[in-house]
PDB file of C-alpha atoms and ligand atoms in Angstrom:
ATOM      1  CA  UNK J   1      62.938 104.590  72.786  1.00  0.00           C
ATOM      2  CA  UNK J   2      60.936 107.175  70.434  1.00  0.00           C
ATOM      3  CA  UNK J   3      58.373 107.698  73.132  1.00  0.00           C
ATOM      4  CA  UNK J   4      59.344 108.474  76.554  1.00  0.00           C
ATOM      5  CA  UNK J   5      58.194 104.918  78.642  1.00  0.00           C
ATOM      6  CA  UNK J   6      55.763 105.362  81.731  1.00  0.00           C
ATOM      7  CA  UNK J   7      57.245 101.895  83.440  1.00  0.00           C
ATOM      8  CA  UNK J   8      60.810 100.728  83.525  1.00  0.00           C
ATOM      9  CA  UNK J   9      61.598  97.418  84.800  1.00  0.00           C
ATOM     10  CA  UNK J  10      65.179  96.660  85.305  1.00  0.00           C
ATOM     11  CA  UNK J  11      66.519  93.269  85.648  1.00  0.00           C
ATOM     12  CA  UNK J  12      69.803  91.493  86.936  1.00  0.00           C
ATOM     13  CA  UNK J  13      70.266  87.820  87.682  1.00  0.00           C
ATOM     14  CA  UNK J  14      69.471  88.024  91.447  1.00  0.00           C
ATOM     15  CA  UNK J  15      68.053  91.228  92.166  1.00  0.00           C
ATOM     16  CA  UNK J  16      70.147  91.925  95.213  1.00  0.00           C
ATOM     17  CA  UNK J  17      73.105  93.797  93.427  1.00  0.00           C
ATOM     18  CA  UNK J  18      73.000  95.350  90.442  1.00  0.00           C
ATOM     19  CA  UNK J  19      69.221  95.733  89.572  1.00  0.00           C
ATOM     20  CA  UNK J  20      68.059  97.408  93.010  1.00  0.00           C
ATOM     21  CA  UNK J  21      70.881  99.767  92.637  1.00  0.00           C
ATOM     22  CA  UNK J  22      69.433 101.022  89.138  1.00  0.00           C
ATOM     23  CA  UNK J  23      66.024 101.019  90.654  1.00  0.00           C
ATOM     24  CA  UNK J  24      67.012 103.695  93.202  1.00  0.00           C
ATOM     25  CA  UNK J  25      68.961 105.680  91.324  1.00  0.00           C
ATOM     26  CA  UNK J  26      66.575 105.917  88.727  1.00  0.00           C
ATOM     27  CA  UNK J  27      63.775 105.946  90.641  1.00  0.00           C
ATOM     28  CA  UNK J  28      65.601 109.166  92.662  1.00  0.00           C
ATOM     29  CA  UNK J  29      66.704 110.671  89.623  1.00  0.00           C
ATOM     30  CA  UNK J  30      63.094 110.806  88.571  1.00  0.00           C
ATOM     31  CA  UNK J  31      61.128 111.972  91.474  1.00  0.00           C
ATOM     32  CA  UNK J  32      63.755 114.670  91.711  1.00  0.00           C
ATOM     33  CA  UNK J  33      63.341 115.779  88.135  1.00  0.00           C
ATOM     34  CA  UNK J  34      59.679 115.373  88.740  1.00  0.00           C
ATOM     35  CA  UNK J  35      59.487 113.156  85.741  1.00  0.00           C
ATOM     36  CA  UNK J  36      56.788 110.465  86.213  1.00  0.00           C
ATOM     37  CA  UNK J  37      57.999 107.189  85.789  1.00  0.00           C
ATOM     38  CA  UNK J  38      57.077 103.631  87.423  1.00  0.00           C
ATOM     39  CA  UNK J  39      60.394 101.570  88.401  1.00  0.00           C
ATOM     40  CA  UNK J  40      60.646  98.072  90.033  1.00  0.00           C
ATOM     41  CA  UNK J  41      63.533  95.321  89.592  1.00  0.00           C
ATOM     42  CA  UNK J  42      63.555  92.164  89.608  1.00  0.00           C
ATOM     43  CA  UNK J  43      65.947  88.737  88.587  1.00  0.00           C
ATOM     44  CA  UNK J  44      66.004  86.061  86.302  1.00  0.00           C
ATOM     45  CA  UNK J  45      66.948  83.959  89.236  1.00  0.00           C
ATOM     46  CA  UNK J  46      64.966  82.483  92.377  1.00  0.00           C
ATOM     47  CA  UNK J  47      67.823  82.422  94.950  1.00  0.00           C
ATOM     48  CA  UNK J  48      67.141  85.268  96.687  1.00  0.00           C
ATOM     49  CA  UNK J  49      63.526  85.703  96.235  1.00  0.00           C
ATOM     50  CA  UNK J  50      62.556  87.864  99.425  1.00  0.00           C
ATOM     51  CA  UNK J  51      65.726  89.301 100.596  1.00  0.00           C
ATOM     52  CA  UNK J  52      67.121  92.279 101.126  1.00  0.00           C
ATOM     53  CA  UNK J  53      69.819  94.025  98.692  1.00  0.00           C
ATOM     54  CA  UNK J  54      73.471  92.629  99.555  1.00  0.00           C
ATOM     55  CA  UNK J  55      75.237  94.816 101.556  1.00  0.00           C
ATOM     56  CA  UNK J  56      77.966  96.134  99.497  1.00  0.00           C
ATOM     57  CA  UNK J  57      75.434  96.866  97.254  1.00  0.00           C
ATOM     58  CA  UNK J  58      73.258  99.117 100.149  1.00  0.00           C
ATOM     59  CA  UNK J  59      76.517 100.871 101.665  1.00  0.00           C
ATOM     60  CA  UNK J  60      78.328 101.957  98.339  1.00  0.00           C
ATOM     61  CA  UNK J  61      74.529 103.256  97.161  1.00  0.00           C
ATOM     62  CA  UNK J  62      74.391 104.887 100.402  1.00  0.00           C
ATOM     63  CA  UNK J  63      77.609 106.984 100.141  1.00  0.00           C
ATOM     64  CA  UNK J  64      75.510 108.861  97.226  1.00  0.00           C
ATOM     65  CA  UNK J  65      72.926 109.518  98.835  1.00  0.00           C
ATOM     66  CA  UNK J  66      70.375 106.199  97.520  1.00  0.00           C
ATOM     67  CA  UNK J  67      68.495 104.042  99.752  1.00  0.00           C
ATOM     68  CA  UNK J  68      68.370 100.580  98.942  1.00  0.00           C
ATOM     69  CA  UNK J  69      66.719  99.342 102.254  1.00  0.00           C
ATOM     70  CA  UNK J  70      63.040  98.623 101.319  1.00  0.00           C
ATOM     71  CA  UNK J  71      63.696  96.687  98.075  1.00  0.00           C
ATOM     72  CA  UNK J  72      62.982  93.292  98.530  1.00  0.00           C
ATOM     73  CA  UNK J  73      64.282  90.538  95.729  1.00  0.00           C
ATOM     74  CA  UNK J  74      61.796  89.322  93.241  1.00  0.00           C
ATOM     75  CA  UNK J  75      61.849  87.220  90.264  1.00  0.00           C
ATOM     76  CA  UNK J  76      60.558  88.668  87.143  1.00  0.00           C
ATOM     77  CA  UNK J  77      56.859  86.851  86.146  1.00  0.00           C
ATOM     78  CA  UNK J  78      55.481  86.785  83.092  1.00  0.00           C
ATOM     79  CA  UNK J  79      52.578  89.815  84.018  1.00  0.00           C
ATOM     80  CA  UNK J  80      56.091  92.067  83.459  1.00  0.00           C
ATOM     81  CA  UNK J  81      56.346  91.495  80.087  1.00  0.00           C
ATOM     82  CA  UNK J  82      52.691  93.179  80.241  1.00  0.00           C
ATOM     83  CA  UNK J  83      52.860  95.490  82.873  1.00  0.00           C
ATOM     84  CA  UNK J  84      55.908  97.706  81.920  1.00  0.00           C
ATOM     85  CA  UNK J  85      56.880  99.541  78.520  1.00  0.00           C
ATOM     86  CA  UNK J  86      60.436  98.673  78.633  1.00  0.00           C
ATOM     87  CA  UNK J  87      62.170  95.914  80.496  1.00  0.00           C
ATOM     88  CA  UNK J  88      66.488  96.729  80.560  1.00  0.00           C
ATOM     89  CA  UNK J  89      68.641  93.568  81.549  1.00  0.00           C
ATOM     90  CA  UNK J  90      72.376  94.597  83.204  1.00  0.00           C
ATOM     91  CA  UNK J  91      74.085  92.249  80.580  1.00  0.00           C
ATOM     92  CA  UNK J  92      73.681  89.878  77.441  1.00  0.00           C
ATOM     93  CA  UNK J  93      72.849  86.259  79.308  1.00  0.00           C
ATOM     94  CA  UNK J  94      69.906  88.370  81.499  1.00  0.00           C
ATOM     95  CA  UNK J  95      68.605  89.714  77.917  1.00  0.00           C
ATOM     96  CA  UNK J  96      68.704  85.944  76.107  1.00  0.00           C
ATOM     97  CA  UNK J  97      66.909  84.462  79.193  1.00  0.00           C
ATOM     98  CA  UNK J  98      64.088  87.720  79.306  1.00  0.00           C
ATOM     99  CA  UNK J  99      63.550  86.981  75.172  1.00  0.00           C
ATOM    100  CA  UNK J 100      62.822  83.249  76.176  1.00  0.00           C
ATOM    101  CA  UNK J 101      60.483  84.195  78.845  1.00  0.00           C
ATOM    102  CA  UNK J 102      58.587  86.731  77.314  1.00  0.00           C
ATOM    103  CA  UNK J 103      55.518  85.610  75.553  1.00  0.00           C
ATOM    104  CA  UNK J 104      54.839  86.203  71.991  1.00  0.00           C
ATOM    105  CA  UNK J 105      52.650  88.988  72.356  1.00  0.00           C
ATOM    106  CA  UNK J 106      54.431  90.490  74.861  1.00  0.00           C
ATOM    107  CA  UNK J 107      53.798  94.415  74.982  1.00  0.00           C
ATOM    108  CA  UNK J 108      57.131  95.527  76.672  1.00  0.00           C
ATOM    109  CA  UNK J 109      60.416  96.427  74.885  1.00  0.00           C
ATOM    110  CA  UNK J 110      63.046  94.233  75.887  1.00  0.00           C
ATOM    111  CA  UNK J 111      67.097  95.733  75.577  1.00  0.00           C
ATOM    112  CA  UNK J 112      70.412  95.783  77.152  1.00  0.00           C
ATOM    113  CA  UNK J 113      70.206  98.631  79.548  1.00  0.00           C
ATOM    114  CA  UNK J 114      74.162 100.051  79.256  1.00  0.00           C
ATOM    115  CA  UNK J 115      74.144 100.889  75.642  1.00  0.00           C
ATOM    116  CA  UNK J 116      71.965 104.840  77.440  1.00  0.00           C
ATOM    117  CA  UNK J 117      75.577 104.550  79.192  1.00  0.00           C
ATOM    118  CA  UNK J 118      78.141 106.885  77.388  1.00  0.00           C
ATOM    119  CA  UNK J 119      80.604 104.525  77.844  1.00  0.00           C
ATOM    120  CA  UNK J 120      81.078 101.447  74.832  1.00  0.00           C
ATOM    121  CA  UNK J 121      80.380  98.960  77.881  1.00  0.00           C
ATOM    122  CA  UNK J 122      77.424  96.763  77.237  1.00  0.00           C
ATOM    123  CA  UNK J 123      77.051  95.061  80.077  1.00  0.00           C
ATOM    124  CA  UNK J 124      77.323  96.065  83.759  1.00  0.00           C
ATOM    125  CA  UNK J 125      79.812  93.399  85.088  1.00  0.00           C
ATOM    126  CA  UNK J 126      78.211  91.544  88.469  1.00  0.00           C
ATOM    127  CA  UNK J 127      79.762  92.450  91.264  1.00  0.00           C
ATOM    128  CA  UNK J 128      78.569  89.288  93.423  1.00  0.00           C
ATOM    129  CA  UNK J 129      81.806  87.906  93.850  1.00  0.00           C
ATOM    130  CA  UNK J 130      84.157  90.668  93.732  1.00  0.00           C
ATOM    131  CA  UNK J 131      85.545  93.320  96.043  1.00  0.00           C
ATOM    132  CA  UNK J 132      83.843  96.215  96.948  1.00  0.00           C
ATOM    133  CA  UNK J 133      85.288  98.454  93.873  1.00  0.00           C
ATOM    134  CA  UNK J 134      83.148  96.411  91.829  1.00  0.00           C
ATOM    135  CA  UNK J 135      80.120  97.568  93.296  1.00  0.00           C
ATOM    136  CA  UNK J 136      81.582 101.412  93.086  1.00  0.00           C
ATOM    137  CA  UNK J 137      81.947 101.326  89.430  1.00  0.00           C
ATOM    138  CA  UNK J 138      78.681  99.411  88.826  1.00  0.00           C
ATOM    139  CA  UNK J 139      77.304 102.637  90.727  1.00  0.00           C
ATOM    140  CA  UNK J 140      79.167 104.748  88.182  1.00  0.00           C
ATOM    141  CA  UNK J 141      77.853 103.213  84.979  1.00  0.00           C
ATOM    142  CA  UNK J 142      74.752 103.094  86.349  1.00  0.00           C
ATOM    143  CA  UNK J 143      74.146 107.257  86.920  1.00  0.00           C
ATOM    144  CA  UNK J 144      75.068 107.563  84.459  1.00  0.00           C
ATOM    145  CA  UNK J 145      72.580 106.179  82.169  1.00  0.00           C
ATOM    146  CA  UNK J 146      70.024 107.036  84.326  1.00  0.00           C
ATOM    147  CA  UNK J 147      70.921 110.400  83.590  1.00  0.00           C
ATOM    148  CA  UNK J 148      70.947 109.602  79.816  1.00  0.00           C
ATOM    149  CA  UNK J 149      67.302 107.686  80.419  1.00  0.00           C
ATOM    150  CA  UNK J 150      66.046 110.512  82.130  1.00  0.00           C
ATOM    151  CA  UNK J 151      67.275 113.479  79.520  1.00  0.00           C
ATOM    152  CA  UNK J 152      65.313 111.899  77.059  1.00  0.00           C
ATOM    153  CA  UNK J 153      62.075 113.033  78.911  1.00  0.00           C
ATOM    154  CA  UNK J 154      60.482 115.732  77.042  1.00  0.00           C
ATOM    155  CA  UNK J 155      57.573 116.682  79.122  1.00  0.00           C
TER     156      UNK J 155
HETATM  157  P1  4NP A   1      73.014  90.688  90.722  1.00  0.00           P
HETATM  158  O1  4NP A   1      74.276  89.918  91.359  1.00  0.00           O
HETATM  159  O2  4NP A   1      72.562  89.846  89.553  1.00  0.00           O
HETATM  160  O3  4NP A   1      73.583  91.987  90.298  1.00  0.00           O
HETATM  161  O4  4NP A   1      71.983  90.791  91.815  1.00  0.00           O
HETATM  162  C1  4NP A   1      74.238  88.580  91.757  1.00  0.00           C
HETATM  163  C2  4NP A   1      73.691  88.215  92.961  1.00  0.00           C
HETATM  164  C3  4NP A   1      73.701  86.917  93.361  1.00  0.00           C
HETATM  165  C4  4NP A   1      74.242  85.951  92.538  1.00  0.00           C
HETATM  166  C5  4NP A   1      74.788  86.303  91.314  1.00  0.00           C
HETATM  167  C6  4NP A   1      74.778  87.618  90.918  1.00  0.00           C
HETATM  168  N1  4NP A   1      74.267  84.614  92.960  1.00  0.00           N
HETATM  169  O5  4NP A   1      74.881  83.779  92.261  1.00  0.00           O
HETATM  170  O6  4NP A   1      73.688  84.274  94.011  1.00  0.00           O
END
């Protein structure tokens, strides 16, 4: 990312977990550095087109101060691959099935969003079935390459 992007889309396989939770942060990482930046989220998958974050998801955001309550689950469509500069997918299957969606002349960057991380973690592991510390360190990894996103800013 040589030039700051002015639209980040970030992308998980349903949207309700780990994708919202980037979208917040990010999103209030940004307005509180008052660097201008578009976020949204969406999934790869259709299952829970519609709803609501899980709650796991909602409460452990909530503990640091991140509202996840008026995200709504979307799929991504093909206008995204248009629409935003760079597209980040929360693990390696989510990136293979964006690079066979996206159209040939697709204008948005496409990547793995954990390698901004500082961590050697590539992936940020779902949490869907897990306990509740799952969704706790997905929060973790997830500051804190927002924070390395957002320090690339220059103004
Ligand atoms: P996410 O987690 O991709 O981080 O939103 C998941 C949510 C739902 C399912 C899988 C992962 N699911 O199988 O319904």
């Amino acid at each position: 990312m040589s030039n700051f992007p002015r639209s980040i889309l970030l992308v998980c396989l349903g949207n309700i977990c780990r994708s919202p939770t980037a979208h917040a942060v990010l999103q209030q990482m940004a307005q509180t550095k008052g660097i201008p930046l578009e976020i949204d989220s969406a999934g790869t998958g259709d299952w829970h087109i519609g709803h609501p974050p899980d709650e796991r998801a909602t409460q452990t955001a909530s503990t640091r101060g991140y509202d996840l309550s008026p995200l709504r689950a979307r799929q991504v469509i093909i206008e995204d691959f248009y629409k935003y500069d760079l597209i980040l997918a929360m693990d390696h299957s989510n990136l293979r099935n964006l690079k066979k969606l996206a159209p040939a002349d697709a204008t948005a960057q496409v990547e793995l969003f954990l390698p901004y991380g500082d961590s050697n973690t590539q992936e940020v592991p779902d949490p869907y079935f897990g306990g509740t510390d799952g969704f706790t360190h997905v929060l973790d990894l997830i500051e804190t390459a927002s924070e390395n996103i957002l320090a690339r800013y220059k103004g």
